[in-house]
CSV table of C-alpha atoms and ligand atoms in Angstrom, one decimal:
chain,number,residue,atom,x,y,z
A,1,MET,CA,71.1,110.1,44.7
A,2,PRO,CA,68.7,107.6,46.0
A,3,ASN,CA,69.7,108.9,49.3
A,4,ALA,CA,68.9,112.4,48.5
A,5,THR,CA,65.3,111.5,46.7
A,6,ALA,CA,64.2,109.9,50.0
A,7,ALA,CA,65.0,112.5,51.9
A,8,VAL,CA,63.0,115.1,49.4
A,9,ARG,CA,60.1,112.2,49.5
A,10,SER,CA,59.9,112.2,53.3
A,11,TRP,CA,60.1,116.4,53.5
A,12,CYS,CA,56.8,115.9,51.2
A,13,ALA,CA,55.6,113.5,53.4
A,14,GLY,CA,55.8,115.9,56.3
A,15,ARG,CA,58.5,113.7,58.2
A,16,ALA,CA,60.8,116.7,58.1
A,17,THR,CA,57.8,118.8,59.8
A,18,LEU,CA,57.7,119.9,63.2
A,19,PRO,CA,54.0,120.1,63.8
A,20,SER,CA,52.5,123.2,65.8
A,21,HIS,CA,51.6,122.4,69.4
A,22,ASP,CA,47.7,121.4,68.2
A,23,GLY,CA,48.9,119.5,65.4
A,24,LYS,CA,48.9,121.3,62.5
A,25,LEU,CA,51.2,121.0,59.2
A,26,GLU,CA,50.3,123.8,57.3
A,27,GLY,CA,51.7,127.4,56.9
A,28,GLY,CA,54.6,127.9,59.1
A,29,LEU,CA,58.5,128.5,58.7
A,30,VAL,CA,60.7,126.7,56.3
A,31,LEU,CA,64.3,126.0,57.2
A,32,SER,CA,65.9,125.6,53.8
A,33,GLY,CA,70.0,124.4,53.2
A,34,HIS,CA,71.7,122.3,51.1
A,35,THR,CA,73.4,119.2,52.1
A,36,ASP,CA,75.9,118.8,49.2
A,37,VAL,CA,79.4,120.5,49.2
A,38,VAL,CA,81.8,121.0,46.4
A,39,PRO,CA,84.8,118.6,45.9
A,40,VAL,CA,88.1,119.2,47.3
A,41,ASP,CA,90.2,118.0,44.7
A,42,GLY,CA,93.2,119.9,43.8
A,43,GLN,CA,93.0,122.3,47.3
A,44,ASP,CA,95.6,122.1,49.7
A,45,TRP,CA,94.0,121.5,52.9
A,46,ASP,CA,95.8,121.6,56.5
A,47,THR,CA,93.5,118.9,57.8
A,48,ASP,CA,91.3,116.2,56.4
A,49,PRO,CA,88.5,118.4,55.1
A,50,PHE,CA,86.0,115.9,56.0
A,51,LYS,CA,86.3,115.4,59.8
A,52,VAL,CA,85.7,118.7,61.3
A,53,HIS,CA,88.7,120.3,63.1
A,54,GLU,CA,88.6,122.7,66.1
A,55,ALA,CA,91.3,125.4,66.6
A,56,ASN,CA,91.4,129.1,67.5
A,57,GLY,CA,87.5,129.6,68.1
A,58,ARG,CA,87.1,128.3,64.7
A,59,LEU,CA,85.9,124.6,62.8
A,60,PHE,CA,87.6,124.1,59.9
A,61,GLY,CA,86.2,121.4,57.2
A,62,ARG,CA,84.2,121.2,53.8
A,63,GLY,CA,81.1,122.9,54.1
A,64,VAL,CA,81.2,124.2,57.6
A,65,ALA,CA,80.4,127.5,56.4
A,66,ASP,CA,78.5,126.3,53.1
A,67,MET,CA,76.3,125.7,54.5
A,68,LYS,CA,76.4,122.6,56.8
A,69,GLY,CA,76.9,124.7,60.1
A,70,PHE,CA,73.4,126.3,59.3
A,71,ILE,CA,71.6,122.8,59.2
A,72,ALA,CA,73.0,121.3,62.1
A,73,VAL,CA,72.1,124.3,64.3
A,74,GLY,CA,68.7,124.1,63.2
A,75,LEU,CA,68.7,119.9,63.6
A,76,SER,CA,70.5,120.4,67.3
A,77,LEU,CA,67.5,122.9,68.2
A,78,VAL,CA,64.7,119.9,66.9
A,79,PRO,CA,64.0,118.8,70.7
A,80,GLU,CA,63.6,122.3,72.1
A,81,PHE,CA,61.3,123.2,69.0
A,82,MET,CA,59.4,120.1,70.1
A,83,ARG,CA,59.2,121.3,73.3
A,84,MET,CA,58.0,125.0,72.8
A,85,LYS,CA,54.3,125.7,72.3
A,86,ARG,CA,54.1,127.0,68.8
A,87,LYS,CA,51.2,128.2,67.0
A,88,ARG,CA,52.9,127.1,63.7
A,89,PRO,CA,54.7,124.2,62.1
A,90,VAL,CA,58.7,124.3,61.3
A,91,HIS,CA,59.8,122.5,58.5
A,92,PHE,CA,63.3,121.5,57.3
A,93,ALA,CA,63.6,121.6,53.4
A,94,LEU,CA,67.1,120.3,53.0
A,95,SER,CA,68.0,119.8,49.2
A,96,PHE,CA,70.9,117.8,47.2
A,97,ASP,CA,73.0,119.1,43.9
A,98,GLU,CA,72.9,122.6,44.7
A,99,GLU,CA,76.5,122.9,44.0
A,100,ILE,CA,75.9,122.2,40.5
A,101,GLY,CA,73.2,124.5,39.8
A,102,CYS,CA,70.4,124.1,42.4
A,103,ALA,CA,69.6,121.2,40.6
A,104,GLY,CA,67.8,119.2,43.1
A,105,ALA,CA,65.6,121.8,44.8
A,106,PRO,CA,63.3,122.1,41.9
A,107,TYR,CA,62.0,118.6,42.6
A,108,MET,CA,60.8,119.4,45.8
A,109,ILE,CA,59.4,122.9,44.8
A,110,GLU,CA,57.4,121.1,41.9
A,111,GLU,CA,56.1,118.6,44.9
A,112,LEU,CA,54.9,121.4,46.9
A,113,ARG,CA,53.2,122.9,43.9
A,114,ALA,CA,51.8,120.2,43.4
A,115,ARG,CA,50.2,119.3,46.8
A,116,GLY,CA,49.3,123.2,46.9
A,117,VAL,CA,51.3,123.4,50.4
A,118,LYS,CA,51.1,126.5,51.8
A,119,LEU,CA,53.9,128.1,53.5
A,120,ASP,CA,54.5,131.5,55.7
A,121,GLY,CA,58.1,132.1,54.8
A,122,CYS,CA,61.5,130.6,54.5
A,123,VAL,CA,64.9,131.4,55.6
A,124,VAL,CA,67.6,129.9,53.5
A,125,GLY,CA,71.2,129.6,55.6
A,126,GLU,CA,73.6,130.7,53.1
A,127,PRO,CA,76.7,132.1,54.7
A,128,SER,CA,75.9,135.9,55.0
A,129,GLY,CA,77.5,136.2,58.2
A,130,MET,CA,74.3,136.3,60.3
A,131,LYS,CA,72.9,139.3,57.8
A,132,VAL,CA,70.1,139.8,56.0
A,133,VAL,CA,70.5,139.2,52.0
A,134,VAL,CA,67.2,140.3,50.4
A,135,ALA,CA,68.1,139.9,46.1
A,136,HIS,CA,70.3,137.6,44.3
A,137,LYS,CA,70.6,137.2,40.5
A,138,GLY,CA,69.2,134.7,38.5
A,139,ILE,CA,71.6,131.4,37.0
A,140,ASN,CA,71.0,130.1,33.5
A,141,MET,CA,73.4,128.0,32.3
A,142,PHE,CA,73.5,126.4,28.8
A,143,ARG,CA,75.2,123.8,26.8
A,144,CYS,CA,75.4,124.2,23.0
A,145,ARG,CA,76.5,121.9,20.5
A,146,VAL,CA,77.0,123.1,16.6
A,147,HIS,CA,77.2,120.5,14.2
A,148,GLY,CA,79.3,121.5,10.7
A,149,LYS,CA,80.4,119.0,8.0
A,150,ALA,CA,84.3,117.5,8.4
A,151,ALA,CA,86.2,117.9,5.2
A,152,HIS,CA,90.1,118.1,4.6
A,153,SER,CA,91.4,121.8,5.4
A,154,SER,CA,92.8,122.6,1.9
A,155,LEU,CA,88.8,122.3,0.8
A,156,THR,CA,86.8,124.6,3.0
A,157,ASP,CA,84.1,124.5,0.2
A,158,ARG,CA,83.2,121.3,0.8
A,159,GLY,CA,83.1,121.0,4.8
A,160,CYS,CA,81.0,123.3,7.1
A,161,ASN,CA,83.7,124.9,10.0
A,162,ALA,CA,81.7,124.3,13.5
A,163,ILE,CA,84.5,126.1,15.1
A,164,GLU,CA,84.0,129.3,13.4
A,165,HIS,CA,80.2,129.4,13.5
A,166,ALA,CA,80.1,128.7,17.2
A,167,ALA,CA,82.7,131.7,17.2
A,168,SER,CA,79.5,133.9,15.6
A,169,LEU,CA,77.4,132.9,18.0
A,170,ILE,CA,79.7,133.4,21.0
A,171,CYS,CA,80.8,136.9,19.6
A,172,LYS,CA,76.9,137.7,19.5
A,173,ILE,CA,76.4,136.7,23.6
A,174,ARG,CA,79.5,138.9,24.1
A,175,GLU,CA,77.6,141.7,22.1
A,176,ILE,CA,74.3,141.0,24.4
A,177,ALA,CA,76.6,141.4,27.0
A,178,GLU,CA,78.1,144.7,26.1
A,179,SER,CA,74.9,146.3,25.6
A,180,HIS,CA,73.5,145.5,29.4
A,181,LYS,CA,77.0,146.7,30.5
A,182,ARG,CA,76.4,150.0,28.3
A,183,GLN,CA,72.7,150.4,28.5
A,184,GLY,CA,71.6,148.3,32.0
A,185,PRO,CA,69.1,148.1,33.3
A,186,TYR,CA,71.2,148.5,36.7
A,187,ASP,CA,71.2,147.6,40.3
A,188,LYS,CA,73.7,149.7,42.1
A,189,ALA,CA,73.0,147.4,45.3
A,190,TYR,CA,75.3,144.7,43.4
A,191,ASP,CA,78.7,144.2,42.6
A,192,VAL,CA,78.4,143.9,39.4
A,193,PRO,CA,75.2,146.0,39.0
A,194,TYR,CA,73.9,144.3,35.5
A,195,THR,CA,73.1,141.3,34.3
A,196,THR,CA,76.0,139.3,32.7
A,197,LEU,CA,76.4,136.6,29.8
A,198,SER,CA,79.7,134.6,29.3
A,199,THR,CA,81.0,131.6,27.1
A,200,ASN,CA,83.3,129.5,29.9
A,201,GLN,CA,83.8,126.4,28.0
A,202,ILE,CA,85.0,125.2,24.9
A,203,GLN,CA,85.8,122.1,22.3
A,204,GLY,CA,86.2,121.3,19.1
A,205,GLY,CA,88.3,120.1,16.3
A,206,ILE,CA,90.1,116.8,16.0
A,207,ALA,CA,93.1,117.9,13.8
A,208,VAL,CA,95.1,121.1,12.5
A,209,ASN,CA,94.3,120.0,9.0
A,210,THR,CA,90.6,119.1,9.4
A,211,ILE,CA,87.4,121.2,8.9
A,212,PRO,CA,85.9,120.3,12.5
A,213,GLU,CA,82.8,118.9,12.4
A,214,LEU,CA,81.6,119.4,15.9
A,215,CYS,CA,82.1,122.3,18.5
A,216,GLU,CA,80.7,122.5,21.5
A,217,PHE,CA,80.3,125.2,24.7
A,218,THR,CA,78.7,126.3,27.7
A,219,TYR,CA,77.4,129.8,28.0
A,220,GLU,CA,75.7,131.3,31.3
A,221,PHE,CA,73.7,134.5,32.2
A,222,ARG,CA,73.0,136.0,35.5
A,223,ASN,CA,70.2,138.3,35.2
A,224,LEU,CA,69.0,141.0,37.7
A,225,PRO,CA,65.9,139.4,39.5
A,226,GLY,CA,63.2,141.8,37.4
A,227,MET,CA,64.3,140.7,34.4
A,228,ASN,CA,62.7,138.3,32.3
A,229,ALA,CA,65.3,135.3,31.8
A,230,ASP,CA,63.3,133.5,29.2
A,231,ALA,CA,63.3,136.2,27.1
A,232,LEU,CA,67.2,137.1,26.9
A,233,GLN,CA,67.5,133.2,26.0
A,234,GLU,CA,64.8,133.7,23.3
A,235,GLN,CA,67.2,136.7,22.0
A,236,ILE,CA,70.0,134.3,21.8
A,237,GLU,CA,67.6,131.9,20.3
A,238,ALA,CA,66.7,134.0,17.3
A,239,TYR,CA,70.0,134.9,16.4
A,240,ILE,CA,70.2,131.1,16.4
A,241,ARG,CA,67.5,130.7,14.2
A,242,GLN,CA,67.3,133.6,12.0
A,243,ASP,CA,71.0,134.0,11.0
A,244,LEU,CA,73.4,131.4,12.1
A,245,VAL,CA,71.4,128.2,11.0
A,246,PRO,CA,70.7,129.7,7.4
A,247,ALA,CA,74.2,130.5,7.2
A,248,MET,CA,75.5,127.2,8.0
A,249,GLN,CA,72.6,125.4,6.1
A,250,ALA,CA,74.1,127.6,2.8
A,251,GLU,CA,77.2,125.7,3.4
A,252,HIS,CA,76.1,122.2,4.4
A,253,ALA,CA,72.0,121.4,4.2
A,254,ALA,CA,72.3,119.1,7.4
A,255,ALA,CA,73.9,121.5,9.6
A,256,GLY,CA,72.5,122.8,12.8
A,257,VAL,CA,72.9,124.0,16.5
A,258,GLU,CA,71.5,122.1,19.5
A,259,VAL,CA,71.0,124.1,22.9
A,260,SER,CA,70.0,122.4,26.4
A,261,SER,CA,69.7,124.4,29.5
A,262,SER,CA,71.7,122.6,32.2
A,263,SER,CA,70.4,124.5,35.1
A,264,ARG,CA,68.5,127.2,35.9
A,265,ALA,CA,67.1,128.8,39.0
A,266,PRO,CA,65.4,132.1,39.3
A,267,GLY,CA,66.5,135.2,41.2
A,268,LEU,CA,65.4,136.6,44.7
A,269,SER,CA,63.9,139.8,45.3
A,270,ALA,CA,62.0,139.5,49.1
A,271,GLU,CA,59.4,141.6,50.1
A,272,GLU,CA,60.4,144.1,52.2
A,273,ALA,CA,56.7,144.3,53.6
A,274,ALA,CA,56.8,140.5,54.4
A,275,GLU,CA,56.6,139.1,57.7
A,276,ILE,CA,59.3,137.2,57.3
A,277,THR,CA,61.8,139.9,56.1
A,278,ARG,CA,60.3,142.3,59.0
A,279,LEU,CA,61.1,139.3,61.6
A,280,VAL,CA,64.5,138.4,60.4
A,281,ARG,CA,65.7,142.3,59.8
A,282,ALA,CA,64.3,142.6,63.8
A,283,LEU,CA,65.7,139.7,65.1
A,284,THR,CA,69.5,140.5,63.6
A,285,ASP,CA,68.7,144.3,64.2
A,286,ASP,CA,69.7,144.6,60.3
A,287,GLN,CA,68.0,147.2,58.1
A,288,GLU,CA,70.5,147.2,55.1
A,289,THR,CA,69.5,146.1,51.8
A,290,ARG,CA,72.1,143.8,50.6
A,291,LYS,CA,72.0,142.1,47.4
A,292,VAL,CA,74.8,139.4,46.4
A,293,ALA,CA,76.1,138.0,43.2
A,294,TYR,CA,75.7,134.3,44.2
A,295,GLY,CA,72.8,132.3,43.7
A,296,THR,CA,70.6,130.2,46.1
A,297,GLU,CA,67.4,128.3,46.3
A,298,ALA,CA,65.9,131.1,47.4
A,299,GLY,CA,64.4,132.3,44.4
A,300,LEU,CA,62.9,128.6,43.8
A,301,PHE,CA,60.7,129.2,47.3
A,302,GLN,CA,60.1,132.8,46.2
A,303,SER,CA,58.8,131.5,42.7
A,304,LEU,CA,56.3,129.2,44.7
A,305,GLY,CA,54.8,132.2,46.5
A,306,VAL,CA,57.0,131.7,49.7
A,307,PRO,CA,58.1,135.0,51.1
A,308,THR,CA,61.9,134.0,51.7
A,309,VAL,CA,65.3,135.6,52.8
A,310,ILE,CA,68.9,134.7,53.1
A,311,CYS,CA,70.2,134.6,56.5
A,312,GLY,CA,72.9,132.3,57.9
A,313,PRO,CA,76.4,131.6,59.7
A,314,GLY,CA,79.9,132.2,58.1
A,315,HIS,CA,81.4,134.1,55.5
A,316,ILE,CA,80.7,133.2,51.5
A,317,GLU,CA,84.3,134.3,51.2
A,318,GLN,CA,85.5,131.1,53.0
A,319,ALA,CA,83.4,128.6,50.7
A,320,HIS,CA,84.4,126.6,48.2
A,321,LYS,CA,88.4,126.9,49.4
A,322,ALA,CA,90.9,124.8,51.0
A,323,ASN,CA,91.1,125.4,55.0
A,324,GLU,CA,86.9,126.4,54.8
A,325,PHE,CA,86.4,127.6,58.6
A,326,ILE,CA,83.5,129.1,60.6
A,327,ASP,CA,83.9,130.9,63.6
A,328,ILE,CA,82.2,129.5,66.6
A,329,GLU,CA,80.9,132.6,67.5
A,330,GLN,CA,78.7,132.5,64.0
A,331,LEU,CA,77.1,129.3,64.5
A,332,GLU,CA,75.9,130.6,68.6
A,333,GLU,CA,74.8,133.7,67.0
A,334,CYS,CA,72.2,131.4,64.7
A,335,GLU,CA,71.4,129.3,67.3
A,336,ARG,CA,70.2,132.0,69.3
A,337,PHE,CA,68.6,133.4,66.2
A,338,LEU,CA,66.8,130.4,65.3
A,339,ARG,CA,65.5,130.1,69.0
A,340,LYS,CA,64.4,133.5,69.1
A,341,MET,CA,62.5,133.3,65.6
A,342,VAL,CA,60.9,130.2,66.4
A,343,ALA,CA,59.8,131.1,69.7
A,344,THR,CA,58.1,134.0,67.9
A,345,LEU,CA,56.0,131.9,65.5
B,1,ZN,ZN1,75.8,127.1,49.6
């Protein structure tokens, strides 16, 4: 992480900014990508995932689609960008720890906010097959620790069963999820057209004959961009405060529930009228309204007031899998796109 932090600092210090021809650093276009990749553990690769392998017009390797292809094309064009007579600067925003829930980029975003940096637009180069993606859901991940009291399982009255109380909360989360599924709000442009919630990991208990003292689980929700994620989380926390904790404390005064957020990233809902949206649409000749299920750093840039869209080479279907690949044609298309976009500036 020290290298990544240095990279963030250097970007904030303007060292990854290509100034305009008259030396301006303010405004301009951000090319955003994450430098981390997901692990290859347990995956059956035909070639070394960390050496690019070329075959049949494709490049194979971990991260070629998600999204080192975009970063490599962008960086390879730097000498050309430097020679262009540009009215506006071009910035590279390269983040770390995106794959664990957009954990790195917020440092950069906060630094930019604190410095009051103004930017005209941002393209996040996640693999979209060089099509324009204008929206994605928000990601909100939480860890929950339910503290009860251990006892011999024959003496249920003397304990406070952390697993059973955790189960009540998990059922509540499921109930909220069902209500979103039944009542919306809906956005038909998504595969799953409503806000989703789910519990995806759980641990607890030490023996079949012992009332468990501790149960830990993680849950997440993916909200439609127009929806208030804090209000949804408050709905869960209100249930914990008003129903769950009183019920637990009736059994054991010191019982309690801790909830902490492990990662959160806002959704994206791009402005169609923004210059960057119109420009990227024109250059890719793509007018379709595409909204995707996966989260990206685009919502973070938008939260800073920077108009942002997603457009990058390769396909998300190939990401995170064994034998991840990108068609060289996609990289060439990305190269033409970035060259034209920066020239238009
Ligand atoms: Zn990615």
